């Protein structure tokens, strides 16, 4: 049996993806790439192109400290990509 998860929100729909932090861009903005999670014990596979996303767990006025290689869930809200990951 295959497990499937869904993220839903009332009203306007928010899209979500699993992403890997590739590098720091500026302030709390990071370059991320979508990953596909496979079977347990297998490494996630990077797919698609790199994009920018804002980490809501960090200050908007200081340089971010999140390490490259961190995995998180990114949401598309209006015209922004956002995620929440503690450094």
PDB file of N, CA, C and O in Angstrom:
ATOM      1  N   UNK A   1       0.838  -1.177   0.000  1.00  0.00           N
ATOM      2  CA  UNK A   1       0.000   0.000   0.000  1.00  0.00           C
ATOM      3  C   UNK A   1       0.881   1.238   0.000  1.00  0.00           C
ATOM      4  O   UNK A   1       1.881   1.298   0.702  1.00  0.00           O
ATOM      5  N   UNK A   2       0.513   2.228  -0.771  1.00  0.00           N
ATOM      6  CA  UNK A   2       1.288   3.460  -0.899  1.00  0.00           C
ATOM      7  C   UNK A   2       0.663   4.557  -0.059  1.00  0.00           C
ATOM      8  O   UNK A   2      -0.540   4.780  -0.105  1.00  0.00           O
ATOM      9  N   UNK A   3       1.477   5.270   0.714  1.00  0.00           N
ATOM     10  CA  UNK A   3       0.993   6.348   1.575  1.00  0.00           C
ATOM     11  C   UNK A   3       0.980   7.659   0.796  1.00  0.00           C
ATOM     12  O   UNK A   3       1.924   7.973   0.082  1.00  0.00           O
ATOM     13  N   UNK A   4      -0.106   8.425   0.929  1.00  0.00           N
ATOM     14  CA  UNK A   4      -0.240   9.708   0.250  1.00  0.00           C
ATOM     15  C   UNK A   4      -0.639  10.754   1.275  1.00  0.00           C
ATOM     16  O   UNK A   4      -1.505  10.513   2.111  1.00  0.00           O
ATOM     17  N   UNK A   5       0.003  11.925   1.220  1.00  0.00           N
ATOM     18  CA  UNK A   5      -0.336  13.027   2.129  1.00  0.00           C
ATOM     19  C   UNK A   5      -0.842  14.202   1.317  1.00  0.00           C
ATOM     20  O   UNK A   5      -0.389  14.442   0.206  1.00  0.00           O
ATOM     21  N   UNK A   6      -1.767  14.958   1.892  1.00  0.00           N
ATOM     22  CA  UNK A   6      -2.331  16.121   1.228  1.00  0.00           C
ATOM     23  C   UNK A   6      -2.322  17.303   2.182  1.00  0.00           C
ATOM     24  O   UNK A   6      -2.609  17.144   3.360  1.00  0.00           O
ATOM     25  N   UNK A   7      -1.972  18.480   1.653  1.00  0.00           N
ATOM     26  CA  UNK A   7      -2.043  19.713   2.425  1.00  0.00           C
ATOM     27  C   UNK A   7      -3.199  20.517   1.856  1.00  0.00           C
ATOM     28  O   UNK A   7      -3.258  20.750   0.654  1.00  0.00           O
ATOM     29  N   UNK A   8      -4.136  20.926   2.703  1.00  0.00           N
ATOM     30  CA  UNK A   8      -5.303  21.679   2.236  1.00  0.00           C
ATOM     31  C   UNK A   8      -5.487  22.927   3.085  1.00  0.00           C
ATOM     32  O   UNK A   8      -5.071  22.978   4.233  1.00  0.00           O
ATOM     33  N   UNK A   9      -6.083  23.933   2.498  1.00  0.00           N
ATOM     34  CA  UNK A   9      -6.388  25.156   3.239  1.00  0.00           C
ATOM     35  C   UNK A   9      -7.760  25.657   2.815  1.00  0.00           C
ATOM     36  O   UNK A   9      -8.190  25.429   1.687  1.00  0.00           O
ATOM     37  N   UNK A  10      -8.463  26.332   3.723  1.00  0.00           N
ATOM     38  CA  UNK A  10      -9.784  26.845   3.378  1.00  0.00           C
ATOM     39  C   UNK A  10      -9.685  27.997   2.375  1.00  0.00           C
ATOM     40  O   UNK A  10      -8.701  28.719   2.361  1.00  0.00           O
ATOM     41  N   UNK A  11     -10.686  28.150   1.560  1.00  0.00           N
ATOM     42  CA  UNK A  11     -10.698  29.260   0.608  1.00  0.00           C
ATOM     43  C   UNK A  11      -9.687  29.033  -0.497  1.00  0.00           C
ATOM     44  O   UNK A  11      -9.656  27.998  -1.131  1.00  0.00           O
ATOM     45  N   UNK A  12      -8.813  30.032  -0.705  1.00  0.00           N
ATOM     46  CA  UNK A  12      -7.795  29.920  -1.742  1.00  0.00           C
ATOM     47  C   UNK A  12      -6.863  28.770  -1.412  1.00  0.00           C
ATOM     48  O   UNK A  12      -6.542  28.523  -0.263  1.00  0.00           O
ATOM     49  N   UNK A  13      -6.431  28.090  -2.404  1.00  0.00           N
ATOM     50  CA  UNK A  13      -5.608  26.903  -2.211  1.00  0.00           C
ATOM     51  C   UNK A  13      -4.126  27.263  -2.131  1.00  0.00           C
ATOM     52  O   UNK A  13      -3.631  28.051  -2.926  1.00  0.00           O
ATOM     53  N   UNK A  14      -3.420  26.689  -1.198  1.00  0.00           N
ATOM     54  CA  UNK A  14      -1.973  26.876  -1.078  1.00  0.00           C
ATOM     55  C   UNK A  14      -1.282  25.615  -1.560  1.00  0.00           C
ATOM     56  O   UNK A  14      -1.584  24.523  -1.094  1.00  0.00           O
ATOM     57  N   UNK A  15      -0.359  25.754  -2.506  1.00  0.00           N
ATOM     58  CA  UNK A  15       0.384  24.601  -3.015  1.00  0.00           C
ATOM     59  C   UNK A  15       1.616  24.383  -2.142  1.00  0.00           C
ATOM     60  O   UNK A  15       2.196  25.329  -1.622  1.00  0.00           O
ATOM     61  N   UNK A  16       2.039  23.129  -1.966  1.00  0.00           N
ATOM     62  CA  UNK A  16       3.193  22.813  -1.124  1.00  0.00           C
ATOM     63  C   UNK A  16       4.087  21.783  -1.808  1.00  0.00           C
ATOM     64  O   UNK A  16       3.597  20.888  -2.495  1.00  0.00           O
ATOM     65  N   UNK A  17       5.405  21.929  -1.601  1.00  0.00           N
ATOM     66  CA  UNK A  17       6.394  21.014  -2.149  1.00  0.00           C
ATOM     67  C   UNK A  17       7.465  20.739  -1.106  1.00  0.00           C
ATOM     68  O   UNK A  17       7.784  21.591  -0.297  1.00  0.00           O
ATOM     69  N   UNK A  18       8.073  19.573  -1.184  1.00  0.00           N
ATOM     70  CA  UNK A  18       9.262  19.287  -0.395  1.00  0.00           C
ATOM     71  C   UNK A  18      10.444  19.870  -1.156  1.00  0.00           C
ATOM     72  O   UNK A  18      10.567  19.659  -2.365  1.00  0.00           O
ATOM     73  N   UNK A  19      11.292  20.631  -0.453  1.00  0.00           N
ATOM     74  CA  UNK A  19      12.437  21.265  -1.103  1.00  0.00           C
ATOM     75  C   UNK A  19      13.715  21.055  -0.303  1.00  0.00           C
ATOM     76  O   UNK A  19      13.672  20.783   0.899  1.00  0.00           O
ATOM     77  N   UNK A  20      14.834  21.218  -0.995  1.00  0.00           N
ATOM     78  CA  UNK A  20      16.161  21.153  -0.382  1.00  0.00           C
ATOM     79  C   UNK A  20      16.799  22.529  -0.525  1.00  0.00           C
ATOM     80  O   UNK A  20      16.776  23.112  -1.612  1.00  0.00           O
ATOM     81  N   UNK A  21      17.345  23.043   0.576  1.00  0.00           N
ATOM     82  CA  UNK A  21      18.046  24.327   0.536  1.00  0.00           C
ATOM     83  C   UNK A  21      19.349  24.120  -0.217  1.00  0.00           C
ATOM     84  O   UNK A  21      20.168  23.278   0.164  1.00  0.00           O
ATOM     85  N   UNK A  22      19.560  24.877  -1.286  1.00  0.00           N
ATOM     86  CA  UNK A  22      20.779  24.770  -2.076  1.00  0.00           C
ATOM     87  C   UNK A  22      21.824  25.785  -1.639  1.00  0.00           C
ATOM     88  O   UNK A  22      23.001  25.460  -1.559  1.00  0.00           O
ATOM     89  N   UNK A  23      21.379  27.036  -1.374  1.00  0.00           N
ATOM     90  CA  UNK A  23      22.319  28.075  -0.961  1.00  0.00           C
ATOM     91  C   UNK A  23      21.555  29.270  -0.403  1.00  0.00           C
ATOM     92  O   UNK A  23      20.342  29.386  -0.574  1.00  0.00           O
ATOM     93  N   UNK A  24      22.287  30.143   0.255  1.00  0.00           N
ATOM     94  CA  UNK A  24      21.729  31.382   0.807  1.00  0.00           C
ATOM     95  C   UNK A  24      21.760  32.433  -0.284  1.00  0.00           C
ATOM     96  O   UNK A  24      22.738  32.545  -1.019  1.00  0.00           O
ATOM     97  N   UNK A  25      20.718  33.234  -0.419  1.00  0.00           N
ATOM     98  CA  UNK A  25      20.675  34.298  -1.416  1.00  0.00           C
ATOM     99  C   UNK A  25      20.957  35.643  -0.747  1.00  0.00           C
ATOM    100  O   UNK A  25      21.989  36.254  -0.990  1.00  0.00           O
ATOM    101  N   UNK A  26      20.047  36.101   0.107  1.00  0.00           N
ATOM    102  CA  UNK A  26      20.246  37.331   0.876  1.00  0.00           C
ATOM    103  C   UNK A  26      19.195  37.419   1.969  1.00  0.00           C
ATOM    104  O   UNK A  26      18.092  36.884   1.807  1.00  0.00           O
ATOM    105  N   UNK A  27      19.562  38.065   3.076  1.00  0.00           N
ATOM    106  CA  UNK A  27      18.682  38.178   4.245  1.00  0.00           C
ATOM    107  C   UNK A  27      18.091  36.810   4.582  1.00  0.00           C
ATOM    108  O   UNK A  27      18.841  35.888   4.844  1.00  0.00           O
ATOM    109  N   UNK A  28      16.770  36.654   4.556  1.00  0.00           N
ATOM    110  CA  UNK A  28      16.149  35.358   4.858  1.00  0.00           C
ATOM    111  C   UNK A  28      15.618  34.682   3.588  1.00  0.00           C
ATOM    112  O   UNK A  28      14.689  33.906   3.628  1.00  0.00           O
ATOM    113  N   UNK A  29      16.259  34.960   2.468  1.00  0.00           N
ATOM    114  CA  UNK A  29      15.880  34.389   1.170  1.00  0.00           C
ATOM    115  C   UNK A  29      16.922  33.334   0.772  1.00  0.00           C
ATOM    116  O   UNK A  29      18.128  33.564   0.884  1.00  0.00           O
ATOM    117  N   UNK A  30      16.428  32.174   0.336  1.00  0.00           N
ATOM    118  CA  UNK A  30      17.287  31.047  -0.015  1.00  0.00           C
ATOM    119  C   UNK A  30      16.976  30.530  -1.405  1.00  0.00           C
ATOM    120  O   UNK A  30      15.853  30.673  -1.893  1.00  0.00           O
ATOM    121  N   UNK A  31      17.981  29.928  -2.051  1.00  0.00           N
ATOM    122  CA  UNK A  31      17.791  29.216  -3.307  1.00  0.00           C
ATOM    123  C   UNK A  31      17.429  27.784  -2.937  1.00  0.00           C
ATOM    124  O   UNK A  31      18.147  27.150  -2.154  1.00  0.00           O
ATOM    125  N   UNK A  32      16.312  27.292  -3.457  1.00  0.00           N
ATOM    126  CA  UNK A  32      15.823  25.957  -3.120  1.00  0.00           C
ATOM    127  C   UNK A  32      15.531  25.175  -4.400  1.00  0.00           C
ATOM    128  O   UNK A  32      15.360  25.760  -5.476  1.00  0.00           O
ATOM    129  N   UNK A  33      15.465  23.855  -4.247  1.00  0.00           N
ATOM    130  CA  UNK A  33      15.114  22.994  -5.380  1.00  0.00           C
ATOM    131  C   UNK A  33      14.147  21.930  -4.897  1.00  0.00           C
ATOM    132  O   UNK A  33      14.329  21.333  -3.835  1.00  0.00           O
ATOM    133  N   UNK A  34      13.096  21.687  -5.668  1.00  0.00           N
ATOM    134  CA  UNK A  34      12.095  20.683  -5.332  1.00  0.00           C
ATOM    135  C   UNK A  34      12.731  19.301  -5.337  1.00  0.00           C
ATOM    136  O   UNK A  34      13.586  19.006  -6.169  1.00  0.00           O
ATOM    137  N   UNK A  35      12.319  18.456  -4.375  1.00  0.00           N
ATOM    138  CA  UNK A  35      12.793  17.079  -4.321  1.00  0.00           C
ATOM    139  C   UNK A  35      11.608  16.136  -4.271  1.00  0.00           C
ATOM    140  O   UNK A  35      10.539  16.484  -3.780  1.00  0.00           O
ATOM    141  N   UNK A  36      11.824  14.946  -4.799  1.00  0.00           N
ATOM    142  CA  UNK A  36      10.810  13.892  -4.728  1.00  0.00           C
ATOM    143  C   UNK A  36      11.278  12.867  -3.696  1.00  0.00           C
ATOM    144  O   UNK A  36      12.391  12.355  -3.782  1.00  0.00           O
ATOM    145  N   UNK A  37      10.426  12.628  -2.703  1.00  0.00           N
ATOM    146  CA  UNK A  37      10.746  11.683  -1.645  1.00  0.00           C
ATOM    147  C   UNK A  37      10.378  10.279  -2.132  1.00  0.00           C
ATOM    148  O   UNK A  37       9.264  10.046  -2.588  1.00  0.00           O
ATOM    149  N   UNK A  38      11.325   9.340  -2.003  1.00  0.00           N
ATOM    150  CA  UNK A  38      11.089   7.976  -2.459  1.00  0.00           C
ATOM    151  C   UNK A  38      10.788   7.033  -1.309  1.00  0.00           C
ATOM    152  O   UNK A  38      10.277   7.434  -0.256  1.00  0.00           O
ATOM    153  N   UNK A  39      11.127   5.789  -1.499  1.00  0.00           N
ATOM    154  CA  UNK A  39      10.918   4.755  -0.502  1.00  0.00           C
ATOM    155  C   UNK A  39      11.813   5.005   0.717  1.00  0.00           C
ATOM    156  O   UNK A  39      12.868   5.619   0.586  1.00  0.00           O
ATOM    157  N   UNK A  40      11.410   4.524   1.893  1.00  0.00           N
ATOM    158  CA  UNK A  40      12.264   4.655   3.073  1.00  0.00           C
ATOM    159  C   UNK A  40      13.648   4.057   2.804  1.00  0.00           C
ATOM    160  O   UNK A  40      13.770   2.998   2.186  1.00  0.00           O
ATOM    161  N   UNK A  41      14.678   4.763   3.233  1.00  0.00           N
ATOM    162  CA  UNK A  41      16.046   4.307   3.020  1.00  0.00           C
ATOM    163  C   UNK A  41      16.662   4.782   1.719  1.00  0.00           C
ATOM    164  O   UNK A  41      17.824   4.517   1.454  1.00  0.00           O
ATOM    165  N   UNK A  42      15.889   5.499   0.898  1.00  0.00           N
ATOM    166  CA  UNK A  42      16.430   6.030  -0.358  1.00  0.00           C
ATOM    167  C   UNK A  42      16.594   7.542  -0.238  1.00  0.00           C
ATOM    168  O   UNK A  42      15.892   8.199   0.529  1.00  0.00           O
ATOM    169  N   UNK A  43      17.538   8.088  -0.994  1.00  0.00           N
ATOM    170  CA  UNK A  43      17.777   9.530  -0.975  1.00  0.00           C
ATOM    171  C   UNK A  43      16.728  10.261  -1.807  1.00  0.00           C
ATOM    172  O   UNK A  43      16.306   9.755  -2.851  1.00  0.00           O
ATOM    173  N   UNK A  44      16.312  11.457  -1.382  1.00  0.00           N
ATOM    174  CA  UNK A  44      15.391  12.263  -2.198  1.00  0.00           C
ATOM    175  C   UNK A  44      16.069  12.634  -3.527  1.00  0.00           C
ATOM    176  O   UNK A  44      17.282  12.846  -3.572  1.00  0.00           O
ATOM    177  N   UNK A  45      15.280  12.731  -4.585  1.00  0.00           N
ATOM    178  CA  UNK A  45      15.793  13.057  -5.922  1.00  0.00           C
ATOM    179  C   UNK A  45      15.390  14.488  -6.260  1.00  0.00           C
ATOM    180  O   UNK A  45      14.212  14.841  -6.184  1.00  0.00           O
ATOM    181  N   UNK A  46      16.373  15.309  -6.623  1.00  0.00           N
ATOM    182  CA  UNK A  46      16.089  16.695  -7.012  1.00  0.00           C
ATOM    183  C   UNK A  46      15.430  16.710  -8.377  1.00  0.00           C
ATOM    184  O   UNK A  46      15.856  16.008  -9.294  1.00  0.00           O
ATOM    185  N   UNK A  47      14.357  17.528  -8.510  1.00  0.00           N
ATOM    186  CA  UNK A  47      13.655  17.658  -9.781  1.00  0.00           C
ATOM    187  C   UNK A  47      13.408  19.135 -10.056  1.00  0.00           C
ATOM    188  O   UNK A  47      13.425  19.960  -9.145  1.00  0.00           O
ATOM    189  N   UNK A  48      13.159  19.477 -11.287  1.00  0.00           N
ATOM    190  CA  UNK A  48      12.835  20.858 -11.646  1.00  0.00           C
ATOM    191  C   UNK A  48      14.029  21.790 -11.543  1.00  0.00           C
ATOM    192  O   UNK A  48      15.167  21.365 -11.439  1.00  0.00           O
ATOM    193  N   UNK A  49      13.715  23.068 -11.569  1.00  0.00           N
ATOM    194  CA  UNK A  49      14.758  24.093 -11.521  1.00  0.00           C
ATOM    195  C   UNK A  49      14.819  24.745 -10.149  1.00  0.00           C
ATOM    196  O   UNK A  49      13.893  24.639  -9.349  1.00  0.00           O
ATOM    197  N   UNK A  50      15.903  25.435  -9.906  1.00  0.00           N
ATOM    198  CA  UNK A  50      16.104  26.145  -8.645  1.00  0.00           C
ATOM    199  C   UNK A  50      15.230  27.399  -8.618  1.00  0.00           C
ATOM    200  O   UNK A  50      15.021  28.039  -9.644  1.00  0.00           O
ATOM    201  N   UNK A  51      14.716  27.739  -7.428  1.00  0.00           N
ATOM    202  CA  UNK A  51      13.906  28.935  -7.257  1.00  0.00           C
ATOM    203  C   UNK A  51      14.248  29.582  -5.929  1.00  0.00           C
ATOM    204  O   UNK A  51      14.991  29.016  -5.131  1.00  0.00           O
ATOM    205  N   UNK A  52      13.712  30.754  -5.664  1.00  0.00           N
ATOM    206  CA  UNK A  52      13.955  31.457  -4.400  1.00  0.00           C
ATOM    207  C   UNK A  52      12.748  31.301  -3.483  1.00  0.00           C
ATOM    208  O   UNK A  52      11.615  31.261  -3.941  1.00  0.00           O
ATOM    209  N   UNK A  53      13.043  31.229  -2.169  1.00  0.00           N
ATOM    210  CA  UNK A  53      11.983  31.117  -1.169  1.00  0.00           C
ATOM    211  C   UNK A  53      12.420  31.830   0.102  1.00  0.00           C
ATOM    212  O   UNK A  53      13.616  31.905   0.414  1.00  0.00           O
ATOM    213  N   UNK A  54      11.440  32.348   0.848  1.00  0.00           N
ATOM    214  CA  UNK A  54      11.685  33.112   2.076  1.00  0.00           C
ATOM    215  C   UNK A  54      11.478  32.216   3.289  1.00  0.00           C
ATOM    216  O   UNK A  54      10.462  31.534   3.391  1.00  0.00           O
ATOM    217  N   UNK A  55      12.455  32.247   4.233  1.00  0.00           N
ATOM    218  CA  UNK A  55      12.337  31.492   5.479  1.00  0.00           C
ATOM    219  C   UNK A  55      11.667  32.376   6.525  1.00  0.00           C
ATOM    220  O   UNK A  55      12.256  33.354   6.991  1.00  0.00           O
ATOM    221  N   UNK A  56      10.451  32.038   6.911  1.00  0.00           N
ATOM    222  CA  UNK A  56       9.695  32.833   7.876  1.00  0.00           C
ATOM    223  C   UNK A  56      10.203  32.679   9.305  1.00  0.00           C
ATOM    224  O   UNK A  56       9.810  33.451  10.178  1.00  0.00           O
ATOM    225  N   UNK A  57      11.091  31.729   9.568  1.00  0.00           N
ATOM    226  CA  UNK A  57      11.632  31.516  10.916  1.00  0.00           C
ATOM    227  C   UNK A  57      12.790  32.463  11.218  1.00  0.00           C
ATOM    228  O   UNK A  57      13.252  32.523  12.345  1.00  0.00           O
ATOM    229  N   UNK A  58      13.259  33.195  10.225  1.00  0.00           N
ATOM    230  CA  UNK A  58      14.392  34.101  10.414  1.00  0.00           C
ATOM    231  C   UNK A  58      13.976  35.556  10.205  1.00  0.00           C
ATOM    232  O   UNK A  58      12.993  35.844   9.530  1.00  0.00           O
ATOM    233  N   UNK A  59      14.765  36.460  10.762  1.00  0.00           N
ATOM    234  CA  UNK A  59      14.503  37.892  10.651  1.00  0.00           C
ATOM    235  C   UNK A  59      14.549  38.341   9.192  1.00  0.00           C
ATOM    236  O   UNK A  59      15.367  37.871   8.407  1.00  0.00           O
ATOM    237  N   UNK A  60      13.687  39.289   8.862  1.00  0.00           N
ATOM    238  CA  UNK A  60      13.681  39.880   7.524  1.00  0.00           C
ATOM    239  C   UNK A  60      14.779  40.938   7.392  1.00  0.00           C
ATOM    240  O   UNK A  60      15.028  41.433   6.309  1.00  0.00           O
ATOM    241  N   UNK A  61      15.440  41.286   8.506  1.00  0.00           N
ATOM    242  CA  UNK A  61      16.425  42.363   8.520  1.00  0.00           C
ATOM    243  C   UNK A  61      17.857  41.899   8.729  1.00  0.00           C
ATOM    244  O   UNK A  61      18.775  42.711   8.747  1.00  0.00           O
ATOM    245  N   UNK A  62      18.083  40.586   8.924  1.00  0.00           N
ATOM    246  CA  UNK A  62      19.425  40.059   9.160  1.00  0.00           C
ATOM    247  C   UNK A  62      19.712  38.916   8.200  1.00  0.00           C
ATOM    248  O   UNK A  62      18.798  38.323   7.630  1.00  0.00           O
ATOM    249  N   UNK A  63      21.003  38.600   8.061  1.00  0.00           N
ATOM    250  CA  UNK A  63      21.410  37.503   7.187  1.00  0.00           C
ATOM    251  C   UNK A  63      20.952  36.166   7.755  1.00  0.00           C
ATOM    252  O   UNK A  63      21.076  35.931   8.954  1.00  0.00           O
ATOM    253  N   UNK A  64      20.427  35.301   6.907  1.00  0.00           N
ATOM    254  CA  UNK A  64      19.983  33.976   7.314  1.00  0.00           C
ATOM    255  C   UNK A  64      21.137  33.057   7.665  1.00  0.00           C
ATOM    256  O   UNK A  64      22.252  33.247   7.187  1.00  0.00           O
ATOM    257  N   UNK A  65      20.867  32.054   8.487  1.00  0.00           N
ATOM    258  CA  UNK A  65      21.901  31.132   8.963  1.00  0.00           C
ATOM    259  C   UNK A  65      21.589  29.671   8.644  1.00  0.00           C
ATOM    260  O   UNK A  65      22.254  28.775   9.152  1.00  0.00           O
ATOM    261  N   UNK A  66      20.602  29.410   7.824  1.00  0.00           N
ATOM    262  CA  UNK A  66      20.181  28.039   7.523  1.00  0.00           C
ATOM    263  C   UNK A  66      21.223  27.341   6.640  1.00  0.00           C
ATOM    264  O   UNK A  66      21.703  27.913   5.658  1.00  0.00           O
ATOM    265  N   UNK A  67      21.579  26.115   6.999  1.00  0.00           N
ATOM    266  CA  UNK A  67      22.609  25.370   6.272  1.00  0.00           C
ATOM    267  C   UNK A  67      22.082  24.798   4.955  1.00  0.00           C
ATOM    268  O   UNK A  67      20.936  24.344   4.882  1.00  0.00           O
ATOM    269  N   UNK A  68      22.937  24.826   3.939  1.00  0.00           N
ATOM    270  CA  UNK A  68      22.609  24.174   2.672  1.00  0.00           C
ATOM    271  C   UNK A  68      22.430  22.681   2.941  1.00  0.00           C
ATOM    272  O   UNK A  68      23.088  22.117   3.815  1.00  0.00           O
ATOM    273  N   UNK A  69      21.519  22.044   2.220  1.00  0.00           N
ATOM    274  CA  UNK A  69      21.266  20.622   2.400  1.00  0.00           C
ATOM    275  C   UNK A  69      20.095  20.339   3.316  1.00  0.00           C
ATOM    276  O   UNK A  69      19.670  19.195   3.447  1.00  0.00           O
ATOM    277  N   UNK A  70      19.529  21.378   3.942  1.00  0.00           N
ATOM    278  CA  UNK A  70      18.368  21.221   4.820  1.00  0.00           C
ATOM    279  C   UNK A  70      17.125  20.960   3.966  1.00  0.00           C
ATOM    280  O   UNK A  70      16.933  21.587   2.931  1.00  0.00           O
ATOM    281  N   UNK A  71      16.274  20.042   4.418  1.00  0.00           N
ATOM    282  CA  UNK A  71      15.009  19.755   3.733  1.00  0.00           C
ATOM    283  C   UNK A  71      13.869  20.392   4.508  1.00  0.00           C
ATOM    284  O   UNK A  71      13.872  20.413   5.733  1.00  0.00           O
ATOM    285  N   UNK A  72      12.874  20.903   3.782  1.00  0.00           N
ATOM    286  CA  UNK A  72      11.702  21.524   4.401  1.00  0.00           C
ATOM    287  C   UNK A  72      10.532  21.473   3.422  1.00  0.00           C
ATOM    288  O   UNK A  72      10.682  21.016   2.301  1.00  0.00           O
ATOM    289  N   UNK A  73       9.384  21.960   3.855  1.00  0.00           N
ATOM    290  CA  UNK A  73       8.211  22.044   2.989  1.00  0.00           C
ATOM    291  C   UNK A  73       8.007  23.504   2.606  1.00  0.00           C
ATOM    292  O   UNK A  73       7.935  24.380   3.469  1.00  0.00           O
ATOM    293  N   UNK A  74       7.928  23.783   1.320  1.00  0.00           N
ATOM    294  CA  UNK A  74       7.739  25.132   0.806  1.00  0.00           C
ATOM    295  C   UNK A  74       6.295  25.285   0.344  1.00  0.00           C
ATOM    296  O   UNK A  74       5.735  24.391  -0.283  1.00  0.00           O
ATOM    297  N   UNK A  75       5.714  26.428   0.652  1.00  0.00           N
ATOM    298  CA  UNK A  75       4.349  26.735   0.246  1.00  0.00           C
ATOM    299  C   UNK A  75       4.359  27.896  -0.727  1.00  0.00           C
ATOM    300  O   UNK A  75       5.164  28.821  -0.599  1.00  0.00           O
ATOM    301  N   UNK A  76       3.463  27.857  -1.672  1.00  0.00           N
ATOM    302  CA  UNK A  76       3.263  28.974  -2.601  1.00  0.00           C
ATOM    303  C   UNK A  76       2.063  29.741  -2.085  1.00  0.00           C
ATOM    304  O   UNK A  76       0.936  29.232  -2.049  1.00  0.00           O
ATOM    305  N   UNK A  77       2.277  30.981  -1.642  1.00  0.00           N
ATOM    306  CA  UNK A  77       1.213  31.829  -1.115  1.00  0.00           C
ATOM    307  C   UNK A  77       1.216  33.118  -1.926  1.00  0.00           C
ATOM    308  O   UNK A  77       2.207  33.853  -1.918  1.00  0.00           O
ATOM    309  N   UNK A  78       0.116  33.362  -2.633  1.00  0.00           N
ATOM    310  CA  UNK A  78       0.014  34.499  -3.568  1.00  0.00           C
ATOM    311  C   UNK A  78       1.157  34.360  -4.582  1.00  0.00           C
ATOM    312  O   UNK A  78       1.228  33.364  -5.268  1.00  0.00           O
ATOM    313  N   UNK A  79       2.063  35.337  -4.636  1.00  0.00           N
ATOM    314  CA  UNK A  79       3.162  35.261  -5.602  1.00  0.00           C
ATOM    315  C   UNK A  79       4.507  34.962  -4.939  1.00  0.00           C
ATOM    316  O   UNK A  79       5.553  35.174  -5.525  1.00  0.00           O
ATOM    317  N   UNK A  80       4.494  34.454  -3.693  1.00  0.00           N
ATOM    318  CA  UNK A  80       5.728  34.185  -2.944  1.00  0.00           C
ATOM    319  C   UNK A  80       5.856  32.709  -2.579  1.00  0.00           C
ATOM    320  O   UNK A  80       4.870  32.032  -2.313  1.00  0.00           O
ATOM    321  N   UNK A  81       7.096  32.230  -2.538  1.00  0.00           N
ATOM    322  CA  UNK A  81       7.420  30.904  -2.010  1.00  0.00           C
ATOM    323  C   UNK A  81       7.922  31.119  -0.590  1.00  0.00           C
ATOM    324  O   UNK A  81       8.836  31.920  -0.370  1.00  0.00           O
ATOM    325  N   UNK A  82       7.343  30.421   0.375  1.00  0.00           N
ATOM    326  CA  UNK A  82       7.730  30.575   1.778  1.00  0.00           C
ATOM    327  C   UNK A  82       7.889  29.214   2.446  1.00  0.00           C
ATOM    328  O   UNK A  82       7.273  28.232   2.022  1.00  0.00           O
ATOM    329  N   UNK A  83       8.722  29.173   3.489  1.00  0.00           N
ATOM    330  CA  UNK A  83       8.872  27.966   4.300  1.00  0.00           C
ATOM    331  C   UNK A  83       9.248  28.407   5.702  1.00  0.00           C
ATOM    332  O   UNK A  83       9.573  29.566   5.939  1.00  0.00           O
ATOM    333  N   UNK A  84       9.175  27.481   6.658  1.00  0.00           N
ATOM    334  CA  UNK A  84       9.541  27.765   8.035  1.00  0.00           C
ATOM    335  C   UNK A  84      10.514  26.698   8.487  1.00  0.00           C
ATOM    336  O   UNK A  84      10.153  25.526   8.606  1.00  0.00           O
ATOM    337  N   UNK A  85      11.780  27.082   8.702  1.00  0.00           N
ATOM    338  CA  UNK A  85      12.799  26.137   9.153  1.00  0.00           C
ATOM    339  C   UNK A  85      13.735  26.860  10.125  1.00  0.00           C
ATOM    340  O   UNK A  85      14.350  27.866   9.760  1.00  0.00           O
ATOM    341  N   UNK A  86      13.827  26.351  11.351  1.00  0.00           N
ATOM    342  CA  UNK A  86      14.721  26.918  12.355  1.00  0.00           C
ATOM    343  C   UNK A  86      16.174  26.630  11.962  1.00  0.00           C
ATOM    344  O   UNK A  86      16.477  25.506  11.568  1.00  0.00           O
ATOM    345  N   UNK A  87      17.062  27.626  12.077  1.00  0.00           N
ATOM    346  CA  UNK A  87      18.490  27.383  11.760  1.00  0.00           C
ATOM    347  C   UNK A  87      19.162  26.513  12.807  1.00  0.00           C
ATOM    348  O   UNK A  87      18.732  26.354  13.884  1.00  0.00           O
TER     349      UNK A  87
END
